Each structure stands twice: as structure tokens, then as C-alpha cells.
mmCIF file with all atom_site columns, C-alpha atoms in Angstrom:
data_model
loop_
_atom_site.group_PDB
_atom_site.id
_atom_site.type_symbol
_atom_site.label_atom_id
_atom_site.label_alt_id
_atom_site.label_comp_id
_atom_site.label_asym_id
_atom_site.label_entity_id
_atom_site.label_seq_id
_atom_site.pdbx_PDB_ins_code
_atom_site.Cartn_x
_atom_site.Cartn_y
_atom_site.Cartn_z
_atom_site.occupancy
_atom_site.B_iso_or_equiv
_atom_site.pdbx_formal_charge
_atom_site.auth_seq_id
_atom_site.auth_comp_id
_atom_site.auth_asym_id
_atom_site.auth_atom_id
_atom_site.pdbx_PDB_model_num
ATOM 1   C CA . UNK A 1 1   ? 0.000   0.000  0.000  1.00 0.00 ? 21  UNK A CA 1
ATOM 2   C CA . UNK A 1 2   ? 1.579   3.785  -1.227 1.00 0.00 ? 22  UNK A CA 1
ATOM 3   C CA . UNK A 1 3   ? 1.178   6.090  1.582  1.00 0.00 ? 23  UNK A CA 1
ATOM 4   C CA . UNK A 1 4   ? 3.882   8.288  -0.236 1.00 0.00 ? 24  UNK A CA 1
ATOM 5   C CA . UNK A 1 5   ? 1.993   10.653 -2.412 1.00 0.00 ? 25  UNK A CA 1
ATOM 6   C CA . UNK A 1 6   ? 3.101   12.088 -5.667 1.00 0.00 ? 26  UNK A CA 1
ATOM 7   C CA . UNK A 1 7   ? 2.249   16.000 -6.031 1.00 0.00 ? 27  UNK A CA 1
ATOM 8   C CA . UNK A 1 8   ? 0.507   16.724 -8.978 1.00 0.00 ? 28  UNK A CA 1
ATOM 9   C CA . UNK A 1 9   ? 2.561   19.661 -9.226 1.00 0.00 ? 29  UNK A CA 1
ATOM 10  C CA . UNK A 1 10  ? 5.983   20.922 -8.903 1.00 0.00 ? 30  UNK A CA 1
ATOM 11  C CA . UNK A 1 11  ? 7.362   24.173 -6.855 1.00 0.00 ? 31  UNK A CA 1
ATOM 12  C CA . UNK A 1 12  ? 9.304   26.598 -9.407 1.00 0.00 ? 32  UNK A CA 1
ATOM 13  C CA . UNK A 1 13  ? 12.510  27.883 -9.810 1.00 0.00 ? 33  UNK A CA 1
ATOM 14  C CA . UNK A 1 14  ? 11.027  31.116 -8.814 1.00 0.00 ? 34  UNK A CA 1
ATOM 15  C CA . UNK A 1 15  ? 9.738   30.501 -5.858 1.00 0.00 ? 35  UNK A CA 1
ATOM 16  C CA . UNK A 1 16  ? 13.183  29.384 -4.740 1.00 0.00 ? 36  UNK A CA 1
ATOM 17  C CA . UNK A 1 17  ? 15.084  32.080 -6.122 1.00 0.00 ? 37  UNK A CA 1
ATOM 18  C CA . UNK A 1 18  ? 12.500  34.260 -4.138 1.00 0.00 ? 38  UNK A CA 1
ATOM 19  C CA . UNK A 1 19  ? 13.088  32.139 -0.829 1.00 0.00 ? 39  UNK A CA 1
ATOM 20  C CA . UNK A 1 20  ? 16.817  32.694 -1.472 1.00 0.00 ? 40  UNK A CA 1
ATOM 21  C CA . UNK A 1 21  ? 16.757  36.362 -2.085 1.00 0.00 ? 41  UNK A CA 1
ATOM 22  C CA . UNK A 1 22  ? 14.972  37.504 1.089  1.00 0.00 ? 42  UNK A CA 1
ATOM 23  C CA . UNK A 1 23  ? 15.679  34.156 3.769  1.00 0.00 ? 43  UNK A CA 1
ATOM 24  C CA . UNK A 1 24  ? 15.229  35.966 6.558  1.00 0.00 ? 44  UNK A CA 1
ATOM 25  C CA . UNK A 1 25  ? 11.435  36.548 5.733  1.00 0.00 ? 45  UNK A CA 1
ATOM 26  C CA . UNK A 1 26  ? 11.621  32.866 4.619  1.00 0.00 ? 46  UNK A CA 1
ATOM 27  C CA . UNK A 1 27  ? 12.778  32.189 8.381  1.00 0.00 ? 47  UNK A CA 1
ATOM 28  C CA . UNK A 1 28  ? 9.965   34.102 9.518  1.00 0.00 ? 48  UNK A CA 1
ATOM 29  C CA . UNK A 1 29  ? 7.244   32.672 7.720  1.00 0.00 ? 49  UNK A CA 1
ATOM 30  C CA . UNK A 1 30  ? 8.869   28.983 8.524  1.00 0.00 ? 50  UNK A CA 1
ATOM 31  C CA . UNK A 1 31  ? 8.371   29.329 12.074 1.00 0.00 ? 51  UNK A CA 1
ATOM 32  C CA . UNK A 1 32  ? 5.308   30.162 11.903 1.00 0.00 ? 52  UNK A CA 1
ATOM 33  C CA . UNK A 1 33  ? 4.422   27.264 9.677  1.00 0.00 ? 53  UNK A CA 1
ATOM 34  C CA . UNK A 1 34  ? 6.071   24.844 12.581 1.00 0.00 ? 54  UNK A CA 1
ATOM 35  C CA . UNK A 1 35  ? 3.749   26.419 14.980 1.00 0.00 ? 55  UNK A CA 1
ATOM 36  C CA . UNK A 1 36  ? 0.618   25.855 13.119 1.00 0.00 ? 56  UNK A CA 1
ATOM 37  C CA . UNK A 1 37  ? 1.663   22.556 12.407 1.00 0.00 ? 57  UNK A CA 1
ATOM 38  C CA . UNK A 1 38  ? 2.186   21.393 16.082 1.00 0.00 ? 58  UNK A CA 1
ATOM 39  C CA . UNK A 1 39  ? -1.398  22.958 16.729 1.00 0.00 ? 59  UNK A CA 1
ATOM 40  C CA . UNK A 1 40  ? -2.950  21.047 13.611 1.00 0.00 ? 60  UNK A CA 1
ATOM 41  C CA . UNK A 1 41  ? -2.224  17.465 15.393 1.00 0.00 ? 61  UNK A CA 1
ATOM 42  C CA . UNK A 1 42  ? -2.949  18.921 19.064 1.00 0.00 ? 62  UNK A CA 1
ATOM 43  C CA . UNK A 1 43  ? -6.490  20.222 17.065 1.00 0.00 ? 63  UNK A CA 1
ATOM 44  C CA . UNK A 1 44  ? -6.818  16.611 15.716 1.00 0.00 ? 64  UNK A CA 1
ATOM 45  C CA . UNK A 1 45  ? -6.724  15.025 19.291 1.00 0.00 ? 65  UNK A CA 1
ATOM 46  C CA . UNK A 1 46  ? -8.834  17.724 21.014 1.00 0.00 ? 66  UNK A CA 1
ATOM 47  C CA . UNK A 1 47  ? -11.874 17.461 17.940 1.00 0.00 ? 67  UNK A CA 1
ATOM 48  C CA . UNK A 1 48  ? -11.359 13.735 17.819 1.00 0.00 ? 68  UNK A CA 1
ATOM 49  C CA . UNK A 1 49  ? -10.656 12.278 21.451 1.00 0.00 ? 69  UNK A CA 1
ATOM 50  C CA . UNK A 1 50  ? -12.247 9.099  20.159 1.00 0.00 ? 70  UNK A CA 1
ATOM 51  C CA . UNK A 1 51  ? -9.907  8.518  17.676 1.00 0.00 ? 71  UNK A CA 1
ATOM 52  C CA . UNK A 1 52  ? -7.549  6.418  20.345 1.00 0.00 ? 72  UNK A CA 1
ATOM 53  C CA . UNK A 1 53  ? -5.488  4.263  17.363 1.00 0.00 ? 73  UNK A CA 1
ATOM 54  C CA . UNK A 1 54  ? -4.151  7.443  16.044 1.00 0.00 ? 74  UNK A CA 1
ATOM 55  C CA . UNK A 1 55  ? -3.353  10.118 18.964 1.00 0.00 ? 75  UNK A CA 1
ATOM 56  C CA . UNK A 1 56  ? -0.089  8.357  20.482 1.00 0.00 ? 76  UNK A CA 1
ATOM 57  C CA . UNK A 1 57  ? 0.957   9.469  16.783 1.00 0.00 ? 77  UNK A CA 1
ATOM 58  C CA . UNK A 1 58  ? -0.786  13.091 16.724 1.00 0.00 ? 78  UNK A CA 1
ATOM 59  C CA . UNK A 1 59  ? 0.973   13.675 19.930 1.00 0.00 ? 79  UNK A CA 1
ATOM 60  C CA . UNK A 1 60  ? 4.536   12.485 18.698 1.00 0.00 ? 80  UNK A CA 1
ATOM 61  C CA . UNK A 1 61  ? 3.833   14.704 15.425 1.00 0.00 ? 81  UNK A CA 1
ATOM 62  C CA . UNK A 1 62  ? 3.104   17.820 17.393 1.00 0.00 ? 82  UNK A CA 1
ATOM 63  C CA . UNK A 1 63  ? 6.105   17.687 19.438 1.00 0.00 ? 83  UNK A CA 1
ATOM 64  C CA . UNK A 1 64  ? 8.351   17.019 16.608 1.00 0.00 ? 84  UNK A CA 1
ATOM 65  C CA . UNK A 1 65  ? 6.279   19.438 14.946 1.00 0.00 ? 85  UNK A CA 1
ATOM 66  C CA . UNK A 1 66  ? 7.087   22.563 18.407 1.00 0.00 ? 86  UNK A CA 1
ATOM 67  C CA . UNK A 1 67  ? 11.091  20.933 18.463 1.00 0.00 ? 87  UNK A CA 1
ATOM 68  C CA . UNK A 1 68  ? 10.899  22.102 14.847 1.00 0.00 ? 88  UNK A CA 1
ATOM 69  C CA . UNK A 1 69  ? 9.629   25.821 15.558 1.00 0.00 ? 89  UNK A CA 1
ATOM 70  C CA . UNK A 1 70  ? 12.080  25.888 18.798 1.00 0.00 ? 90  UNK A CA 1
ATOM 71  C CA . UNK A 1 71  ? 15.431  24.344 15.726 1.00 0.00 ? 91  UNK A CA 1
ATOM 72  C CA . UNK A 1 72  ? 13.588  27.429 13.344 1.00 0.00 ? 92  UNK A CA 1
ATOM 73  C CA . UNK A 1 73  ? 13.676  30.003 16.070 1.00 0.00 ? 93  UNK A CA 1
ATOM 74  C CA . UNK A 1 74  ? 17.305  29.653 17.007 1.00 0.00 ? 94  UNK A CA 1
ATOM 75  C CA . UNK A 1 75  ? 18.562  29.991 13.968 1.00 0.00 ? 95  UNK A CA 1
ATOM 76  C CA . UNK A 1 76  ? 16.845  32.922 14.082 1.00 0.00 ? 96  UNK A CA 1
ATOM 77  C CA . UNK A 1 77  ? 17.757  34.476 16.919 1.00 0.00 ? 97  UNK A CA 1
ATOM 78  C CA . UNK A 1 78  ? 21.419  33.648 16.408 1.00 0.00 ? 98  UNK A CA 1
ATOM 79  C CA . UNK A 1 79  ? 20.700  35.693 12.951 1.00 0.00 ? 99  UNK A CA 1
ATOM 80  C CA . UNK A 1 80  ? 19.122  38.647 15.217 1.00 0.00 ? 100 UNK A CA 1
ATOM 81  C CA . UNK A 1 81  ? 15.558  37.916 13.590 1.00 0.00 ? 101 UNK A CA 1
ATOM 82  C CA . UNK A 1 82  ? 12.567  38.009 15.643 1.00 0.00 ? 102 UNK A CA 1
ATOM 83  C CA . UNK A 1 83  ? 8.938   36.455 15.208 1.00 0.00 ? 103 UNK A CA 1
ATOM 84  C CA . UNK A 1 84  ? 6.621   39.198 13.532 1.00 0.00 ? 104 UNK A CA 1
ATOM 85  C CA . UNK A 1 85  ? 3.642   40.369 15.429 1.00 0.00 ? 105 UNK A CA 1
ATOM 86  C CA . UNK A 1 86  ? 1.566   39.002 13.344 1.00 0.00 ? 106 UNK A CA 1
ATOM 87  C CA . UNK A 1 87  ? 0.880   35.978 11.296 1.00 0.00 ? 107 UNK A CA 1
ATOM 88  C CA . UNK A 1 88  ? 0.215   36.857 7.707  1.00 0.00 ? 108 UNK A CA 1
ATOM 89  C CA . UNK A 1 89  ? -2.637  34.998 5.862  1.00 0.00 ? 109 UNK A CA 1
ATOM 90  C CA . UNK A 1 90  ? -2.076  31.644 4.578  1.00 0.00 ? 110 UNK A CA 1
ATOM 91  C CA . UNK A 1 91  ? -3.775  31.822 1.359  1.00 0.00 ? 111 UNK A CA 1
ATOM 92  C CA . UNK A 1 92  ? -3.084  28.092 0.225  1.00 0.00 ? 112 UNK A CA 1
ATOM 93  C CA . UNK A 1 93  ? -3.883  26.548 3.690  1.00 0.00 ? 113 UNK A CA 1
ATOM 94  C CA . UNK A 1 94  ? -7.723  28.927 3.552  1.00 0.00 ? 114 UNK A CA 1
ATOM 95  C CA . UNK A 1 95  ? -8.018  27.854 -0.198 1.00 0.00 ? 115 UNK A CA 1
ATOM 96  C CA . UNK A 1 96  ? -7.280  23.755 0.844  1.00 0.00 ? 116 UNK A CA 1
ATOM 97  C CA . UNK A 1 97  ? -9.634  24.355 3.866  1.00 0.00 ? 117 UNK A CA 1
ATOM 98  C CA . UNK A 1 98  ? -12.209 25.194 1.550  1.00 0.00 ? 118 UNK A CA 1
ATOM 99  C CA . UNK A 1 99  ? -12.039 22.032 -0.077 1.00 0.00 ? 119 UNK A CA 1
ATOM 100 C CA . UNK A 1 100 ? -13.179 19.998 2.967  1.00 0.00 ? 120 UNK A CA 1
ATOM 101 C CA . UNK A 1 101 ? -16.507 18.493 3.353  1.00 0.00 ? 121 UNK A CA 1
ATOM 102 C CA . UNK A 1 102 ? -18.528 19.599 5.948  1.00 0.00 ? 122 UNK A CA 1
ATOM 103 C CA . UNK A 1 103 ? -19.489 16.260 7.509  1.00 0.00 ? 123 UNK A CA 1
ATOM 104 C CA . UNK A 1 104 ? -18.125 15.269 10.337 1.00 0.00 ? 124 UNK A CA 1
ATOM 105 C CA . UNK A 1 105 ? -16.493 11.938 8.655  1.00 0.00 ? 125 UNK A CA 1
ATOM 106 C CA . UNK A 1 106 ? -15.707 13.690 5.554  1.00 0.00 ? 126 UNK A CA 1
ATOM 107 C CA . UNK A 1 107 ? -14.430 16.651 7.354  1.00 0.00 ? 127 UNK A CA 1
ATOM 108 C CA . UNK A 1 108 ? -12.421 14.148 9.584  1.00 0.00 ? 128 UNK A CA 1
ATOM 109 C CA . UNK A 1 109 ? -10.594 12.184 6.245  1.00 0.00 ? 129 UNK A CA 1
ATOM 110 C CA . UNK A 1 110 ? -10.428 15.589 4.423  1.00 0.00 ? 130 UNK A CA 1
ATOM 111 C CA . UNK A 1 111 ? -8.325  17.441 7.320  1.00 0.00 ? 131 UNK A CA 1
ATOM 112 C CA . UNK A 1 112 ? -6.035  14.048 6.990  1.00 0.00 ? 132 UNK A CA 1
ATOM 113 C CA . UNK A 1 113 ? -5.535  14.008 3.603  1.00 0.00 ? 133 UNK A CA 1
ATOM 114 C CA . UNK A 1 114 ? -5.141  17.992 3.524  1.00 0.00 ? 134 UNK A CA 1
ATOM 115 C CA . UNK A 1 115 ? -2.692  17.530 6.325  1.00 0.00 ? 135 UNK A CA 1
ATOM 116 C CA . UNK A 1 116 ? -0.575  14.980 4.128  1.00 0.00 ? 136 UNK A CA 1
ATOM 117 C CA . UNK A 1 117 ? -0.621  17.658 1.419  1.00 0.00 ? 137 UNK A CA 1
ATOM 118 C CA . UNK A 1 118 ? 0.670   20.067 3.339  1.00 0.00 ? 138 UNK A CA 1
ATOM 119 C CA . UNK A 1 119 ? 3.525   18.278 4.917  1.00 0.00 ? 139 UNK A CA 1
ATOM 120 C CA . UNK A 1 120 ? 4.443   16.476 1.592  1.00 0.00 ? 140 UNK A CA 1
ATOM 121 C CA . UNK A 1 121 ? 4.467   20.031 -0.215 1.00 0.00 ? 141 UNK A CA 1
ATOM 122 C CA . UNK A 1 122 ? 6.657   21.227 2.944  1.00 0.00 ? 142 UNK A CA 1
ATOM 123 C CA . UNK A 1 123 ? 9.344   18.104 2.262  1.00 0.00 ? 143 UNK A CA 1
ATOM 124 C CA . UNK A 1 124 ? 9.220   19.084 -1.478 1.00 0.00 ? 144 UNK A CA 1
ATOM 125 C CA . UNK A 1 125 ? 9.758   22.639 -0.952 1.00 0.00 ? 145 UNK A CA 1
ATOM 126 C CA . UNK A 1 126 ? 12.280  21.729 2.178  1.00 0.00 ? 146 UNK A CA 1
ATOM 127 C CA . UNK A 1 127 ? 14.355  19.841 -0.047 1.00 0.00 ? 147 UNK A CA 1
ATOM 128 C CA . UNK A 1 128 ? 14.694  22.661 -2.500 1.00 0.00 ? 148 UNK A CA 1
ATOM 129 C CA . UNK A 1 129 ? 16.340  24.989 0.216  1.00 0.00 ? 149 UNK A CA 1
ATOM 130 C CA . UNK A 1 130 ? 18.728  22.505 1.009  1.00 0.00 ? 150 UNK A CA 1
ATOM 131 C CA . UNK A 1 131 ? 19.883  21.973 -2.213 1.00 0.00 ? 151 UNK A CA 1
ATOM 132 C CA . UNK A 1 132 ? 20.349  25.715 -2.745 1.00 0.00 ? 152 UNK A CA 1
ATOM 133 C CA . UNK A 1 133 ? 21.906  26.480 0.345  1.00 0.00 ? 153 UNK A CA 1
ATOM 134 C CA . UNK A 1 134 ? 25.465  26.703 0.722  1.00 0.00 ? 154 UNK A CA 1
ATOM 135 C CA . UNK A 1 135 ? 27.400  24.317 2.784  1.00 0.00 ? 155 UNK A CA 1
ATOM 136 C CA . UNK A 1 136 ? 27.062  24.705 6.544  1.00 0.00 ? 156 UNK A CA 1
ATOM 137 C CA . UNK A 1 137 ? 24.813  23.941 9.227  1.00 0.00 ? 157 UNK A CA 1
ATOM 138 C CA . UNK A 1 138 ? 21.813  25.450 7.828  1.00 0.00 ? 158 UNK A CA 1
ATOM 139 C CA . UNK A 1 139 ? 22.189  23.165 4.749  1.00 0.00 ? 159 UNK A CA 1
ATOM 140 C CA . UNK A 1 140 ? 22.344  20.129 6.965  1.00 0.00 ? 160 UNK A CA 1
ATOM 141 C CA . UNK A 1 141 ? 19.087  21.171 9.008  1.00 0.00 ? 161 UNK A CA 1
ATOM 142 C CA . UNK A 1 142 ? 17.078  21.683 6.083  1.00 0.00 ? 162 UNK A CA 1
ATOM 143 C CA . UNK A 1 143 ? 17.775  18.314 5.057  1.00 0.00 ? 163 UNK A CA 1
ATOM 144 C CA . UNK A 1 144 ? 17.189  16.658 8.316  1.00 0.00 ? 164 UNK A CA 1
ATOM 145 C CA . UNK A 1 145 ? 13.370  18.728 8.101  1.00 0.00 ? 165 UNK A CA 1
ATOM 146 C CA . UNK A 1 146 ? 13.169  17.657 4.368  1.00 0.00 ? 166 UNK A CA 1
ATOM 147 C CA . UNK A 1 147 ? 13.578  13.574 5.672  1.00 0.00 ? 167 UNK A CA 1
ATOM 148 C CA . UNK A 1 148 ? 10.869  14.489 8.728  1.00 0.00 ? 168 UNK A CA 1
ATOM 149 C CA . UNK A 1 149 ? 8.359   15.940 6.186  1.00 0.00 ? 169 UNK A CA 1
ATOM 150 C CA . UNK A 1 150 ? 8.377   13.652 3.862  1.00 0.00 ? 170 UNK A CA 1
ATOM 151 C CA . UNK A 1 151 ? 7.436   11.142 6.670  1.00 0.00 ? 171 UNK A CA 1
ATOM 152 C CA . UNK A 1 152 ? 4.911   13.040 8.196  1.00 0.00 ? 172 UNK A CA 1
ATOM 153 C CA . UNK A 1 153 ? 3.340   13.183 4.518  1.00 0.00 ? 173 UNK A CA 1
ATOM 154 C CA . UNK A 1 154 ? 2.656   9.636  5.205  1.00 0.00 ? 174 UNK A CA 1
ATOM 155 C CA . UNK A 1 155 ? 1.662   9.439  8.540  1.00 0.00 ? 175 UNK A CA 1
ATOM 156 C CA . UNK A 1 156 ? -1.732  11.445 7.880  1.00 0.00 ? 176 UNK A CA 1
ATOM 157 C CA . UNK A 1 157 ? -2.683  9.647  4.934  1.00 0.00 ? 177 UNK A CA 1
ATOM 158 C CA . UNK A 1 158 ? -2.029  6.136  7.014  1.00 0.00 ? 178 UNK A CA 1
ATOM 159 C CA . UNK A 1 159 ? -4.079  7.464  9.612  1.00 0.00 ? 179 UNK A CA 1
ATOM 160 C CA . UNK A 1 160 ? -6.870  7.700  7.280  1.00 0.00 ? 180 UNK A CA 1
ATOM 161 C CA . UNK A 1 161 ? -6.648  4.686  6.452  1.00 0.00 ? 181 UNK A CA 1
ATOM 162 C CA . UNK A 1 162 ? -7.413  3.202  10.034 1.00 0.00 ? 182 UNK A CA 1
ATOM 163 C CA . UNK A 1 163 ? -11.075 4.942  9.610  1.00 0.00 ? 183 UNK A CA 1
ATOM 164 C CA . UNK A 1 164 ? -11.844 4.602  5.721  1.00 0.00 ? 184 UNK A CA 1
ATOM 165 C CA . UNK A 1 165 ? -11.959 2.216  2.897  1.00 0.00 ? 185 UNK A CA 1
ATOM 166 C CA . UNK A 1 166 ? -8.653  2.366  1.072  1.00 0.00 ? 186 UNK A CA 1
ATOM 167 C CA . UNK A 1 167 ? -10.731 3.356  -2.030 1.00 0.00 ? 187 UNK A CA 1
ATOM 168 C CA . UNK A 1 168 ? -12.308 5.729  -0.628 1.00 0.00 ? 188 UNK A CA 1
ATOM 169 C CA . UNK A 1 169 ? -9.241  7.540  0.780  1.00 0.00 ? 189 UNK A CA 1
ATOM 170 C CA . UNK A 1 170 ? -6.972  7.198  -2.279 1.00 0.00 ? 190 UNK A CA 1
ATOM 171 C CA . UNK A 1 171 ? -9.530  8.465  -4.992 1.00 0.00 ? 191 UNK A CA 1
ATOM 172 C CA . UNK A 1 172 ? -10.041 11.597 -2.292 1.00 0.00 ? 192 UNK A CA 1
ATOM 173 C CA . UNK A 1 173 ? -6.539  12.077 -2.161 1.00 0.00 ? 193 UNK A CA 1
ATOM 174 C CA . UNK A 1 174 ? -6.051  11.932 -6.017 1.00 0.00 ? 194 UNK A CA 1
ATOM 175 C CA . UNK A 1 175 ? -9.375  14.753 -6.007 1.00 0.00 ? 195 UNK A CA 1
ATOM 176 C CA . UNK A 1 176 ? -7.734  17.246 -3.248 1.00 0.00 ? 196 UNK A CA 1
ATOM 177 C CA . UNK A 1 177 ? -3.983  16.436 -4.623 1.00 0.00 ? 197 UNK A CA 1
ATOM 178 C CA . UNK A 1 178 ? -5.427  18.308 -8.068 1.00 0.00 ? 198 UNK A CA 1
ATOM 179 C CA . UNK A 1 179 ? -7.023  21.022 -6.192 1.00 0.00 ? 199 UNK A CA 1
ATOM 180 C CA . UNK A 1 180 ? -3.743  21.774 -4.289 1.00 0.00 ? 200 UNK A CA 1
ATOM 181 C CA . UNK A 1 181 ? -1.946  21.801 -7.433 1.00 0.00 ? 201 UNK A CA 1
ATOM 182 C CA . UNK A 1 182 ? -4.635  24.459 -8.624 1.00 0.00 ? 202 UNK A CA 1
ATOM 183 C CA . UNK A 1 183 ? -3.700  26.186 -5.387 1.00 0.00 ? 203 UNK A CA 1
ATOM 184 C CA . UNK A 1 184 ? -0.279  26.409 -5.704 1.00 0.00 ? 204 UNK A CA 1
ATOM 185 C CA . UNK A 1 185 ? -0.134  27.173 -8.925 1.00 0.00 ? 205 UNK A CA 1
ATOM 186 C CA . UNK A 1 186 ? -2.209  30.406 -8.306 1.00 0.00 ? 206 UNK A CA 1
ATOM 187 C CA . UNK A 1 187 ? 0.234   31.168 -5.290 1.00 0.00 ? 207 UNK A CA 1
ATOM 188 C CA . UNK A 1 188 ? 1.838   34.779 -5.503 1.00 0.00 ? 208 UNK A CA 1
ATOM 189 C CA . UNK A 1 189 ? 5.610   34.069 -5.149 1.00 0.00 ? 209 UNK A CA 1
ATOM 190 C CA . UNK A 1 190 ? 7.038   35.259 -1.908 1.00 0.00 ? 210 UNK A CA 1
ATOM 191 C CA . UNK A 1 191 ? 9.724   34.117 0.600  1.00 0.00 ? 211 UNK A CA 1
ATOM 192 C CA . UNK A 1 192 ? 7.086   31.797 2.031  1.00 0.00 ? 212 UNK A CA 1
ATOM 193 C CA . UNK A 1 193 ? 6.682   28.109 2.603  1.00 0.00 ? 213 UNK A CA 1
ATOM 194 C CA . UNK A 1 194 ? 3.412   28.630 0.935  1.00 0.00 ? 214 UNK A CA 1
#
């Protein structure tokens, strides 16, 4: 069974060269990512306390998820860059909210397969700062992120899986994978995860 999934579309050169031009904002906005991402599992556990096969796992992926934002925030402080007051909106995460179902089990399966996106879209992009950065410590921690990505990519769509049909979840995933493509590809290019 493929848990890996296959995005139906590919970051540009652009959007790198645009990460790699201003990478302080690109610090920034990665944080903030990390701390969203840590409260997307916790959010998981706390709408879905009856879920018990999959919160050991939720719980696991939001700590990784906070020691992430703590590795992101170093950096930046040893850079003299602090958090921004505010958290700018996330365009592509409202646009793949909006295409969740509204029932509670299709809601449920949606937010997984969303979260897989997300987190495989992350390793993609992740992998595509470590192979433009320069050698160094920085280089090496995006490519210890890009390896923990990719695998949480997998963990939300093998989570589905312990509630829905295989079927089911895979033709959903192949429906929301083309929407995110749509998404991206609609994306203003900024020094921005997403």
C-alpha cells in the first residue's frame, strides 16, 4: 500500500530564487508554519478524542512538529531575527480548507488528507532549500526537516486509512492532490513556505 503521495505539481525555480533572495522573511514565515503545524495534530486530538489508534501518533507529530519551531527560532535568533507580530494569511492553507466536506467523517478524512498535502508540499519545498543552500549547518538542518516531512506526509494519509476504505481515501486524495496543485499554482511568489 503507497502512503507516499506524488504532487501533482511541482514548486518553481522562482519561488526558490525568491526564498533565497529575502531568507530571513523565509525564516519568519517557517516558524510560523512549525507552529501551526504542532497545533494542527494537538487540534486533531482535542476534535477527535475518540480517535484512540491514532493520537499516540498526533501527539509524537506535534512535538516534533514545536522541536521544529524551537530548531527554526534559534537559527533565528542567532541571525538577530525576531517572530513578527503578526501571522500573515495563509492563502493556500484557507483555499485547501475550503475544499473539505462539511461532515463530520468527511471533514475528519479531508483534514487528513489535507494535512498529508501540506507536509508532503513542505518536504518538497524543504528539499529545495537545502539543495540551494550553501554548505554549513543550515544546509544540513534543512535536510534533516526535508527527511521528517516527507514522513509526516505519510503518517496522515495512514491514519486515514485506520477509519476509511482504502478506495475511498486514495480516490479523495487523487481529487484534493489536483485542487492543491490548482492552489499552488495560483500562489503569488514570496519568501514563504506557501
Amino acid at each position: 500500500m503507497k502512503l507516499r503521495i506524488d504532487l501533482k505539481a511541482k514548486s518553481s525555480q522562482e519561488w526558490i530564487d525568491t526564498v533565497m533572495a529575502d531568507f530571513d522573511s523565509f525564516l519568519q514565515d517557517h516558524a510560523n508554519c512549525e507552529r501551526k503545524a504542532s497545533g494542527m495534530a494537538m487540534s486533531f486530538v482535542a476534535k477527535f478524542p475518540d480517535r484512540l489508534e491514532i493520537i499516540p501518533e498526533l501527539i509524537d507529530t506535534a512535538v516534533e512538529e514545536l522541536e521544529h519551531f524551537r530548531d527554526v527560532y534559534a537559527i533565528m535568533q542567532s541571525k538577530g531575527i525576531q517572530l513578527p507580530h503578526k501571522i500573515e494569511k495563509d492563502f493556500y492553507m484557507e483555499d485547501l480548507i475550503k475544499v473539505c466536506r462539511s461532515g463530520r467523517e468527511e471533514r475528519f478524512m479531508d483534514r487528513l488528507l489535507l494535512a498529508s498535502l501540506v507536509e508532503t508540499r513542505g518536504a518538497e519545498r524543504f528539499k529545495m532549500v537545502y539543495e540551494a543552500l550553501p554548505e554549513g549547518d543550515l544546509k544540513k538542518f534543512y535536510h534533516r526537516l526535508w527527511a521528517s516531512e516527507a514522513k509526516h506526509g505519510e503518517i496522515f494519509v495512514d491514519m486515514a486509512l485506520h477509519y476509511f476504505d482504502k478506495e475511498e481515501v486514495y480516490n479523495r486524495l487523487d481529487e484534493m492532490n489536483e485542487a492543491e496543485a490548482e492552489i499552488l499554482r495560483a500562489l503569488p511568489l514570496k519568501p514563504a513556505l506557501h
